[in-house]
XYZ file of C-alpha atoms in Angstrom:
685
model
C -0.120 0.131 -0.003
C 1.460 3.425 -0.974
C 1.308 6.193 1.655
C 0.689 9.718 0.334
C 3.629 12.036 1.645
C 2.587 14.903 4.010
C 1.861 18.365 2.465
C 4.588 21.034 3.249
C 3.918 23.308 6.240
C 3.664 26.806 5.859
C 5.664 29.392 7.973
C 3.181 29.104 10.860
C 3.715 25.435 11.273
C -0.031 24.687 9.489
C -0.407 22.810 6.491
C -2.782 24.306 3.801
C -6.469 23.017 4.140
C -5.228 20.561 6.976
C -7.871 21.968 9.035
C -11.210 23.773 8.765
C -11.832 27.261 10.206
C -13.480 27.691 13.575
C -16.568 29.617 14.119
C -14.242 32.247 16.063
C -11.893 32.461 13.217
C -14.701 32.946 10.898
C -16.386 35.533 12.854
C -12.860 37.479 13.326
C -12.439 37.255 9.431
C -16.027 38.836 8.867
C -15.679 41.536 11.416
C -12.315 42.659 9.803
C -13.069 42.886 5.979
C -10.290 45.421 5.591
C -7.619 43.317 6.780
C -5.553 41.039 4.518
C -5.491 37.493 4.336
C -1.902 37.447 5.476
C -2.474 39.917 8.386
C -5.194 37.692 9.738
C -3.657 34.252 9.245
C -0.458 35.903 11.246
C -2.713 36.982 13.970
C -4.749 33.767 14.487
C -1.875 31.517 13.198
C -3.830 30.010 10.331
C -3.079 29.149 6.755
C -3.005 32.143 4.546
C -4.655 30.066 1.917
C -7.484 29.105 3.986
C -8.133 32.635 5.087
C -8.170 33.836 1.635
C -10.365 31.150 0.495
C -12.787 32.072 3.143
C -12.505 35.680 2.458
C -13.129 35.175 -1.378
C -16.351 33.201 -0.571
C -17.409 35.925 2.180
C -17.007 38.876 -0.353
C -18.192 37.148 -3.345
C -20.976 39.566 -4.619
C -24.763 38.687 -4.311
C -26.633 38.064 -7.300
C -28.692 40.791 -8.815
C -31.937 39.561 -8.014
C -30.974 38.879 -4.373
C -29.461 42.120 -4.231
C -32.593 44.156 -5.518
C -34.701 41.854 -3.031
C -32.246 42.912 -0.144
C -32.486 46.569 -0.874
C -36.283 46.167 -1.506
C -36.970 44.923 1.900
C -34.480 47.572 3.583
C -36.207 50.500 1.918
C -39.783 48.943 2.469
C -39.141 48.862 6.202
C -39.469 52.631 6.984
C -42.342 52.988 4.183
C -44.084 50.182 5.540
C -43.959 51.630 8.999
C -45.136 54.889 7.773
C -48.114 53.289 5.979
C -49.063 51.324 8.910
C -48.630 54.438 11.258
C -50.867 56.500 8.795
C -53.460 53.755 8.540
C -53.755 53.559 12.415
C -53.846 56.995 12.999
C -56.499 57.557 10.392
C -58.307 54.613 11.934
C -58.483 56.246 15.462
C -59.486 59.556 13.628
C -56.406 61.383 15.370
C -57.185 64.989 15.525
C -60.461 64.390 13.591
C -61.005 64.741 10.028
C -58.996 67.970 8.896
C -60.317 68.046 5.157
C -61.645 71.530 4.128
C -65.141 70.104 3.190
C -67.133 67.362 4.713
C -70.856 66.047 4.864
C -72.925 68.319 6.954
C -74.766 65.459 8.444
C -78.213 66.950 7.605
C -81.274 64.895 6.353
C -80.164 65.448 2.836
C -76.981 63.733 1.429
C -76.593 65.921 -1.447
C -74.506 68.613 0.317
C -70.879 69.822 1.506
C -70.114 72.242 4.158
C -66.837 73.725 5.335
C -65.277 71.585 7.950
C -65.637 72.922 11.589
C -62.268 71.030 12.385
C -60.073 71.771 9.329
C -58.013 74.541 10.959
C -56.674 71.967 13.519
C -53.823 71.636 10.579
C -52.320 75.076 11.766
C -52.976 75.578 15.245
C -50.153 73.627 17.212
C -49.343 75.661 20.260
C -53.074 76.853 20.855
C -55.985 74.544 21.800
C -58.577 76.805 20.711
C -59.438 75.969 17.037
C -61.600 78.689 15.236
C -64.138 77.328 12.599
C -65.526 78.646 9.514
C -69.158 79.301 8.497
C -72.163 76.871 7.921
C -72.570 77.538 4.292
C -73.747 74.136 2.570
C -73.333 73.925 -1.192
C -74.281 71.020 -3.257
C -71.825 68.036 -3.568
C -72.592 67.466 -7.394
C -72.231 70.949 -9.341
C -75.341 71.639 -11.564
C -74.579 72.865 -14.970
C -76.458 76.091 -14.448
C -74.734 76.665 -11.168
C -72.499 79.753 -10.350
C -70.298 78.937 -7.436
C -68.156 81.451 -5.445
C -65.785 80.948 -2.562
C -64.988 83.491 -0.037
C -61.755 83.754 1.689
C -60.159 85.531 4.442
C -59.835 86.079 8.112
C -62.385 86.929 11.036
C -63.771 90.175 9.135
C -64.532 87.944 6.223
C -65.884 85.168 8.412
C -68.453 88.129 9.798
C -67.309 88.250 13.317
C -68.926 88.698 15.612
C -72.194 88.428 13.802
C -71.366 85.226 11.719
C -74.364 83.456 10.113
C -76.457 86.326 8.535
C -73.949 89.085 9.222
C -71.223 88.001 6.455
C -70.652 90.061 3.442
C -70.662 86.626 1.501
C -74.338 86.516 2.449
C -75.162 89.908 0.818
C -73.288 88.645 -2.214
C -75.402 85.555 -2.352
C -78.606 87.680 -2.324
C -77.891 90.035 -4.962
C -76.287 87.531 -7.390
C -79.209 85.256 -6.944
C -81.723 88.100 -7.966
C -79.742 89.172 -10.860
C -79.015 85.564 -12.041
C -82.524 83.992 -11.920
C -81.653 81.213 -14.594
C -78.573 79.887 -12.323
C -78.331 78.262 -9.173
C -76.193 80.642 -7.172
C -73.888 79.215 -4.331
C -71.484 81.558 -2.364
C -69.483 79.619 0.091
C -67.504 81.109 3.089
C -64.468 79.362 4.021
C -63.045 82.415 5.965
C -61.801 81.472 9.540
C -60.537 83.754 12.576
C -56.980 84.022 13.236
C -55.460 82.836 10.206
C -52.951 84.132 7.537
C -52.504 84.034 3.923
C -50.466 80.696 4.281
C -53.919 79.106 5.318
C -55.795 80.684 2.334
C -53.003 79.116 0.246
C -53.318 75.828 1.818
C -57.254 75.976 1.025
C -56.695 76.642 -2.745
C -56.417 72.851 -3.930
C -59.505 71.725 -2.206
C -61.330 74.896 -3.344
C -60.405 74.022 -7.010
C -61.803 70.532 -6.737
C -65.326 72.060 -6.088
C -64.997 74.142 -9.387
C -65.444 77.668 -8.391
C -66.716 80.139 -11.096
C -64.963 83.079 -8.971
C -63.005 83.602 -5.909
C -63.532 86.393 -3.372
C -60.642 87.573 -0.842
C -60.780 89.868 2.075
C -57.712 89.359 3.975
C -54.518 90.926 5.080
C -55.102 92.055 8.813
C -53.603 88.821 10.277
C -50.140 88.619 8.560
C -48.589 89.329 11.560
C -50.411 87.225 14.252
C -52.794 84.772 12.102
C -51.641 81.243 12.191
C -47.941 80.819 10.705
C -47.676 84.622 10.689
C -44.280 86.107 11.727
C -45.525 87.443 15.263
C -47.513 84.342 15.973
C -46.859 81.446 18.328
C -47.625 79.231 15.510
C -44.695 80.475 13.440
C -42.527 78.390 11.262
C -39.850 80.581 9.973
C -38.931 83.471 7.303
C -39.164 81.330 4.300
C -42.786 81.202 2.415
C -41.785 78.288 0.244
C -40.657 76.282 3.332
C -43.690 76.978 5.110
C -45.906 76.163 1.932
C -44.147 72.960 1.578
C -44.860 72.242 5.512
C -48.477 72.732 4.642
C -48.353 70.074 2.184
C -46.917 67.680 4.602
C -49.472 68.280 7.400
C -52.054 66.490 5.120
C -50.590 63.415 6.705
C -51.786 62.375 9.950
C -48.309 60.621 10.725
C -46.751 64.457 10.249
C -49.391 65.715 12.569
C -48.807 63.317 15.208
C -44.916 63.853 14.995
C -45.382 67.571 14.826
C -47.606 67.245 18.221
C -44.942 65.005 19.792
C -42.235 67.666 19.264
C -44.410 70.652 20.441
C -45.880 69.037 23.521
C -42.270 67.675 24.340
C -41.085 71.245 23.947
C -43.896 72.441 26.253
C -43.115 69.861 28.904
C -39.547 70.685 29.034
C -40.145 74.206 29.000
C -42.578 73.753 31.851
C -39.319 72.668 34.412
C -37.837 76.224 33.847
C -40.479 78.522 32.633
C -44.162 78.889 33.858
C -46.369 78.619 30.898
C -48.315 81.586 30.900
C -50.224 80.734 27.545
C -51.524 77.636 28.878
C -53.226 79.466 31.477
C -54.504 82.586 29.663
C -58.209 82.748 29.355
C -58.273 85.535 26.766
C -59.377 85.594 23.034
C -57.855 83.157 20.543
C -55.814 86.178 19.084
C -54.409 86.978 22.661
C -53.399 83.486 22.972
C -51.765 83.110 19.611
C -49.675 86.381 19.813
C -45.980 86.008 20.559
C -44.699 89.528 19.582
C -46.426 92.406 20.938
C -44.242 94.992 19.509
C -43.241 95.102 16.031
C -41.909 98.288 14.692
C -42.859 99.936 11.018
C -40.214 98.823 8.384
C -38.574 96.390 11.047
C -37.202 92.856 9.817
C -40.521 91.431 11.160
C -42.445 93.998 9.360
C -40.884 93.707 6.180
C -41.171 89.755 6.341
C -45.066 89.931 6.863
C -45.120 92.127 3.603
C -43.015 89.529 1.977
C -45.056 86.807 3.132
C -48.214 88.197 2.266
C -47.134 89.223 -1.512
C -45.575 85.653 -1.919
C -48.659 83.967 -0.816
C -51.173 86.145 -2.745
C -48.965 85.439 -5.819
C -49.176 81.788 -5.391
C -52.979 81.913 -4.459
C -53.814 83.947 -7.426
C -51.378 81.869 -9.909
C -53.107 78.554 -8.892
C -56.421 79.879 -9.516
C -55.268 81.356 -12.679
C -54.184 77.957 -13.975
C -58.004 77.149 -14.079
C -59.181 80.385 -15.592
C -60.670 81.345 -12.205
C -61.155 84.999 -11.748
C -60.230 86.386 -8.225
C -61.796 89.424 -6.764
C -59.592 90.963 -3.835
C -60.842 93.601 -1.746
C -58.492 96.206 -0.120
C -58.999 96.141 3.661
C -60.254 98.683 5.972
C -59.940 99.260 9.743
C -60.898 101.702 12.226
C -58.267 104.695 12.364
C -60.287 107.609 13.760
C -61.656 105.943 17.024
C -59.295 103.254 17.648
C -56.129 104.738 19.582
C -52.854 102.769 19.109
C -52.479 99.538 21.231
C -48.788 99.759 21.666
C -46.831 103.107 21.328
C -43.099 102.543 20.550
C -40.369 104.800 21.267
C -37.519 104.504 18.730
C -35.077 106.921 17.357
C -36.090 106.789 13.710
C -39.922 107.179 14.023
C -42.401 109.257 16.232
C -44.551 107.170 19.077
C -47.896 106.011 17.586
C -49.723 107.916 20.270
C -48.209 111.243 19.798
C -49.021 111.004 16.180
C -52.810 109.877 17.022
C -53.058 112.943 19.441
C -51.750 115.164 16.592
C -54.430 113.529 14.333
C -57.162 114.396 16.688
C -56.324 117.973 17.275
C -55.959 118.337 13.270
C -59.550 116.867 13.369
C -61.041 118.863 16.058
C -59.563 121.976 14.403
C -61.232 121.169 11.175
C -58.408 120.241 9.026
C -60.074 116.614 8.054
C -57.380 116.082 5.309
C -54.577 116.319 7.439
C -56.080 114.402 10.080
C -56.838 111.655 8.154
C -53.114 111.321 6.960
C -52.017 111.301 10.742
C -54.750 108.974 11.693
C -53.369 106.213 9.170
C -49.831 107.018 10.128
C -50.593 106.375 13.611
C -52.294 102.914 12.869
C -49.253 102.270 10.815
C -46.850 102.900 13.809
C -49.006 100.967 16.218
C -46.620 98.360 17.637
C -49.649 95.639 17.910
C -50.174 94.675 14.429
C -53.899 93.954 14.792
C -54.702 96.280 12.046
C -53.145 95.867 8.692
C -50.387 98.462 7.749
C -51.218 100.551 4.731
C -48.634 98.677 2.767
C -51.180 95.695 2.547
C -53.533 97.610 0.465
C -50.629 98.860 -1.780
C -49.611 95.136 -2.149
C -53.066 94.377 -3.212
C -53.522 97.117 -5.608
C -50.399 96.280 -7.388
C -51.587 92.431 -8.278
C -53.480 93.273 -11.483
C -50.076 94.560 -12.913
C -48.806 90.916 -12.943
C -52.121 88.542 -12.755
C -54.666 89.159 -15.417
C -57.269 87.171 -13.642
C -57.288 89.487 -10.434
C -60.073 92.117 -10.098
C -59.545 94.808 -7.071
C -62.479 95.312 -5.152
C -62.315 99.030 -3.627
C -63.830 98.123 -0.144
C -61.342 100.401 1.735
C -62.137 103.413 -0.567
C -66.096 102.561 -0.267
C -65.665 102.374 3.534
C -64.048 106.113 3.307
C -66.742 107.242 1.106
C -69.524 106.325 3.528
C -67.686 107.543 6.732
C -67.894 111.011 8.023
C -65.083 113.196 6.631
C -63.791 110.144 4.706
C -62.185 108.749 7.801
C -63.116 105.468 8.809
C -64.267 105.237 12.534
C -67.201 103.864 14.618
C -69.898 104.736 12.252
C -68.839 101.501 10.523
C -66.710 99.660 12.915
C -67.599 97.945 16.197
C -63.994 98.018 17.485
C -60.551 98.231 15.729
C -61.199 96.265 12.555
C -64.519 94.300 12.574
C -67.655 96.039 10.738
C -70.943 96.817 12.277
C -73.760 95.782 10.319
C -73.855 98.674 8.108
C -70.166 97.895 7.375
C -70.761 94.428 6.489
C -73.479 95.457 4.230
C -71.148 97.629 2.687
C -68.416 95.167 2.103
C -70.875 92.620 0.598
C -72.487 95.455 -1.524
C -68.686 96.423 -3.028
C -67.888 92.938 -3.727
C -71.447 92.506 -5.458
C -71.084 95.692 -7.713
C -67.728 94.283 -8.747
C -69.082 90.809 -9.756
C -71.959 92.196 -11.435
C -69.881 94.411 -13.638
C -67.499 91.673 -14.463
C -70.282 89.235 -15.281
C -71.998 91.901 -17.697
C -68.564 92.808 -19.363
C -68.088 88.965 -20.028
C -71.812 88.664 -21.266
C -72.511 85.997 -18.560
C -75.686 88.175 -17.657
C -77.559 90.844 -19.016
C -77.406 94.502 -17.301
C -79.647 94.490 -14.277
C -81.149 97.341 -12.367
C -81.405 96.356 -8.650
C -81.990 98.569 -5.764
C -78.908 97.262 -3.561
C -79.880 99.291 -0.684
C -83.001 97.021 0.094
C -80.739 94.004 0.698
C -79.811 95.608 4.015
C -83.149 94.534 5.344
C -82.667 91.146 3.805
C -79.774 90.633 6.084
C -82.361 89.499 8.700
C -80.301 90.707 11.769
C -82.781 90.768 14.569
C -82.787 92.157 18.082
C -81.484 88.640 19.602
C -78.492 88.761 16.913
C -77.720 92.262 18.049
C -77.620 90.850 21.753
C -75.160 88.117 20.654
C -72.940 90.771 18.980
C -73.237 92.702 22.361
C -72.011 89.676 24.488
C -69.120 88.720 21.930
C -67.795 92.292 21.999
C -68.263 92.656 25.986
C -66.020 89.468 26.213
C -63.606 90.773 23.672
C -63.120 94.203 25.044
C -62.537 92.804 28.642
C -59.276 91.359 27.862
C -56.042 91.833 25.896
C -55.206 94.409 24.303
C -58.068 96.415 25.484
C -57.036 95.913 28.942
C -53.576 95.435 29.762
C -51.398 94.854 32.912
C -54.501 94.248 35.143
C -56.994 91.746 36.077
C -60.754 92.256 35.990
C -63.455 89.992 36.898
C -65.296 88.843 33.603
C -68.436 90.366 33.474
C -70.303 86.996 32.557
C -69.718 85.994 36.464
C -72.403 88.367 37.706
C -74.298 89.500 34.742
C -78.098 89.622 35.083
C -79.849 89.122 31.690
C -81.910 92.234 30.538
C -85.032 89.916 29.648
C -85.739 86.825 27.890
C -84.006 87.524 24.616
C -81.101 88.646 26.078
C -80.914 85.643 28.333
C -80.700 83.502 25.267
C -78.257 85.770 23.722
C -75.949 85.440 26.713
C -76.355 81.378 26.826
C -75.645 81.383 23.129
C -72.188 83.019 23.740
C -71.213 81.610 27.357
C -73.389 78.653 27.701
C -73.273 76.583 24.363
C -76.807 77.492 23.461
C -77.293 76.595 19.733
C -77.826 79.803 17.658
C -80.650 78.112 15.673
C -82.547 76.785 18.691
C -82.391 80.054 20.536
C -83.768 81.692 17.425
C -86.780 79.519 17.343
C -87.374 80.195 21.082
C -87.220 83.848 20.630
C -89.726 83.464 17.401
C -92.125 81.703 19.501
C -91.643 84.249 22.446
C -92.552 87.077 19.997
C -95.532 84.928 18.575
C -96.886 84.533 22.166
C -96.594 88.637 22.375
C -98.388 88.695 19.248
C -95.341 90.629 17.707
C -95.480 88.687 14.488
C -93.273 90.851 12.563
C -90.466 90.088 15.094
C -91.140 86.363 14.830
C -91.027 86.210 11.180
C -87.853 88.027 11.345
C -86.314 85.357 13.307
C -87.774 82.521 11.118
C -86.457 84.453 7.704
C -83.117 84.527 9.523
C -83.158 80.875 10.080
C -84.422 80.571 6.500
C -81.404 82.494 5.196
C -78.956 80.427 7.297
C -80.416 77.240 6.750
C -82.096 76.903 3.449
C -81.717 73.236 3.348
C -83.799 72.793 6.305
C -87.821 72.813 6.006
C -88.433 73.803 9.680
C -88.160 77.351 9.552
C -90.212 77.545 6.282
C -92.958 75.913 8.224
C -92.756 78.273 11.049
C -93.181 81.200 8.956
C -95.979 79.584 6.945
C -97.870 78.831 9.923
C -97.521 82.651 10.982
C -98.764 83.738 7.393
C -101.563 81.158 7.532
C -102.991 82.432 10.897
C -103.094 86.005 9.576
C -105.074 84.496 6.144
C -101.977 85.739 4.368
C -102.020 82.790 1.774
C -100.042 84.736 -0.774
C -96.973 84.635 1.422
C -97.689 81.370 3.176
C -97.654 79.680 -0.247
C -93.902 80.089 -1.185
C -92.856 78.948 2.309
C -94.862 76.027 2.203
C -93.764 75.273 -1.580
C -90.145 75.294 -0.647
C -90.722 73.235 2.674
C -92.437 70.701 0.341
C -89.348 70.716 -2.079
C -87.419 69.777 0.863
C -89.454 67.493 2.534
C -92.227 66.338 0.422
C -93.466 63.884 3.091
C -94.892 66.120 5.894
C -98.584 65.985 6.627
C -98.837 69.348 7.468
C -97.098 70.974 4.546
C -99.082 68.839 1.967
C -102.168 69.439 3.733
C -101.851 73.045 3.705
C -100.825 73.196 0.133
C -103.775 71.301 -0.767
C -105.986 73.507 1.224
C -104.553 76.571 -0.655
C -104.977 74.997 -3.931
C -108.406 74.101 -3.357
C -109.122 77.760 -2.316
C -107.565 78.962 -5.566
C -109.686 76.530 -7.712
C -107.023 74.063 -8.554
C -108.991 70.788 -7.651
C -106.886 68.258 -9.283
C -103.856 69.436 -7.757
C -105.610 69.986 -4.538
C -106.634 66.366 -4.729
C -103.140 65.122 -5.419
C -101.648 66.944 -2.340
C -104.526 66.059 0.075
C -104.325 62.545 -0.935
C -100.406 62.542 -0.371
C -101.217 64.195 3.116
C -103.464 61.366 3.846
C -100.977 58.857 3.150
C -98.898 60.058 5.801
C -101.573 61.102 8.395
C -104.850 59.395 7.643
C -106.554 60.637 11.071
C -106.651 64.384 10.240
C -110.066 65.656 10.315
C -109.469 68.803 8.618
C -107.382 67.327 5.762
C -110.246 64.925 5.203
C -112.766 67.520 5.150
C -110.768 69.504 2.549
C -110.071 66.406 0.542
C -114.017 65.704 0.722
C -114.850 69.210 -0.657
C -112.058 68.796 -3.393
C -113.750 65.488 -4.565
C -117.263 67.250 -4.474
C -115.947 70.532 -6.468
C -114.648 67.824 -9.039
C -118.105 66.235 -9.159
C -116.811 62.750 -7.762
C -119.699 62.573 -5.274
C -119.595 59.132 -4.001
C -115.687 59.635 -3.289
C -116.663 62.829 -1.532
C -119.159 61.192 0.754
C -116.777 58.091 1.541
C -114.227 60.769 2.867
C -117.040 62.650 4.645
C -117.878 59.427 6.629
C -114.348 59.107 7.557
C -114.449 62.564 9.224
C -117.666 61.899 11.271
C -115.988 58.395 12.272
C -113.184 60.517 13.695
C -114.965 63.583 14.640
C -118.640 63.577 14.269
C -118.837 67.309 15.729
C -116.248 68.481 13.151
C -117.582 71.994 11.979
C -120.133 71.894 8.965
C -119.341 68.139 8.440
C -122.902 66.953 8.997
C -124.476 69.527 6.803
C -121.807 68.802 4.059
C -122.865 64.919 4.188
C -126.320 65.971 3.876
C -125.583 67.970 0.759
C -123.516 65.078 -0.960
C -126.372 62.555 0.076
C -129.003 64.863 -1.437
C -126.965 65.254 -4.793
C -126.272 61.415 -5.143
C -130.105 60.391 -4.492
C -131.012 62.999 -6.887
C -128.924 61.473 -9.712
C -130.493 57.884 -9.148
């Protein structure tokens, strides 16, 4: 037997391949891929050939398919995590639904409404979330529709009136009459305490609703509105970055991470500084303010102007891509009767308060032109930028030079024309910048005139002659609404910036209402009493006092605010019917019938009116519909019997008369009517 000679040993005394590598050696080689086979072999006293063979096997590249699978799995892990997190947050409805439009959850499913919670996107330091209007519009836009969206801050939202006090409702009333062949819809998405960033963020969702025109009344909130330069909700000085952030916050995961970071910051801050903002009980704008002293022409001031100009340009450009005209109003504020809130002492500019006092002196001396200039300058110098500086209107007026789809609405100029001596003050303003009823009507009229002019120029409507002044009465602002405004203003003015450096007891603590109507208004402001329910109670109170016109004012106000609801139409119709005013009752009942055709009272009364007008076939149809809903109503049956009798269906008339007698044998005139029917039928035998 031949014996194979042994292989020669290496310099370490080991023969190549004479032994397999231990797991310990393999791990060492794997953990030190940059070391050479020679270095490792010397270190571990192994064969260099064995080490190199293992290194070659270890470093052999993966096949392309395996490599792609490896990288795919690696990349999918964070994506999968994001997707699962997003799905989870949406399933638990984190922060609620923040889309701009939602189902209003009313009996009809054909409408959309601005989402009360959509502003949760923007307020991350402030717990109070403002909400937009309750304007409903059709989910599917009809072919004959003319749809407008109104955008802006609290003035555009109609504060402190809301509901029927908004300028957009005036526009709706006027255009509805001017465009009788169109279904006019004016939807107000304006919201308190928001800046032009929020307006920009609304554009995509508004475009999806196919608007025919846009109205913008904004500019007062560029400093303190959400994401404004002087706001606690600020994100920096670059509009492009902030607009990118607004795109990201459509995702629940992003909102969750944002809230974690903000709340962590608040928690850490709480160890070192008392969080006064958390305990502040004032108005929303009070809680959102970060900087209370901003100088005219300062870096912050110029940044706000840059922000406003940039955002407006981006907004108008997007609407322009869809050929949507944008009507932008110059903005007005109270310069004559509102002193500066904060007077700054600086070397380059005079103090706002001293300039305001100069203006007052000039006004008293009769030099109204010089006084007007000083009043405006004092407003611009005010360190607390609640009122927009004059530069905002200059920016607005410059827009048509760059954007052909912009129409300027000269609201500020119209306010000056309507003010004594051309200086805007308390005749049109409630406080520093929110109009009174006359002011909101004037704002609506200004936008309406601009829209009507544009529609006529473009051949969309024929020239119309409307007495626009009559629409003031059609705002249907009642005594109750005025008391709501009173309590909102009283609440506003008992805090910052109207009261500074002292604590006062809130008036509502010891308030004694001035009668039933005032008590309901107080509850609507301070006790979460629903505005619509309060108005019904007020209307019924007036009915009890036989003050029918005042009751009708409440019901018409409800109709204007809730045109989709049949109830206020019925309330108004009952009042007209009680006064035998069938002419005014009929349109109310017709509208209620269109909304809710299966209401026994509505069909009964419509049938009675048609019977009275001699339309027996229509009367029978309506009364039969009423009978199908409530077959035990003797009044309805009596009228139905009469309708059949007038139509010479005497047997049917007698049948129905017997039903009346069965329910109520003493029903007025029924026995005599049955006798007449019996006589007629017998005479024909």
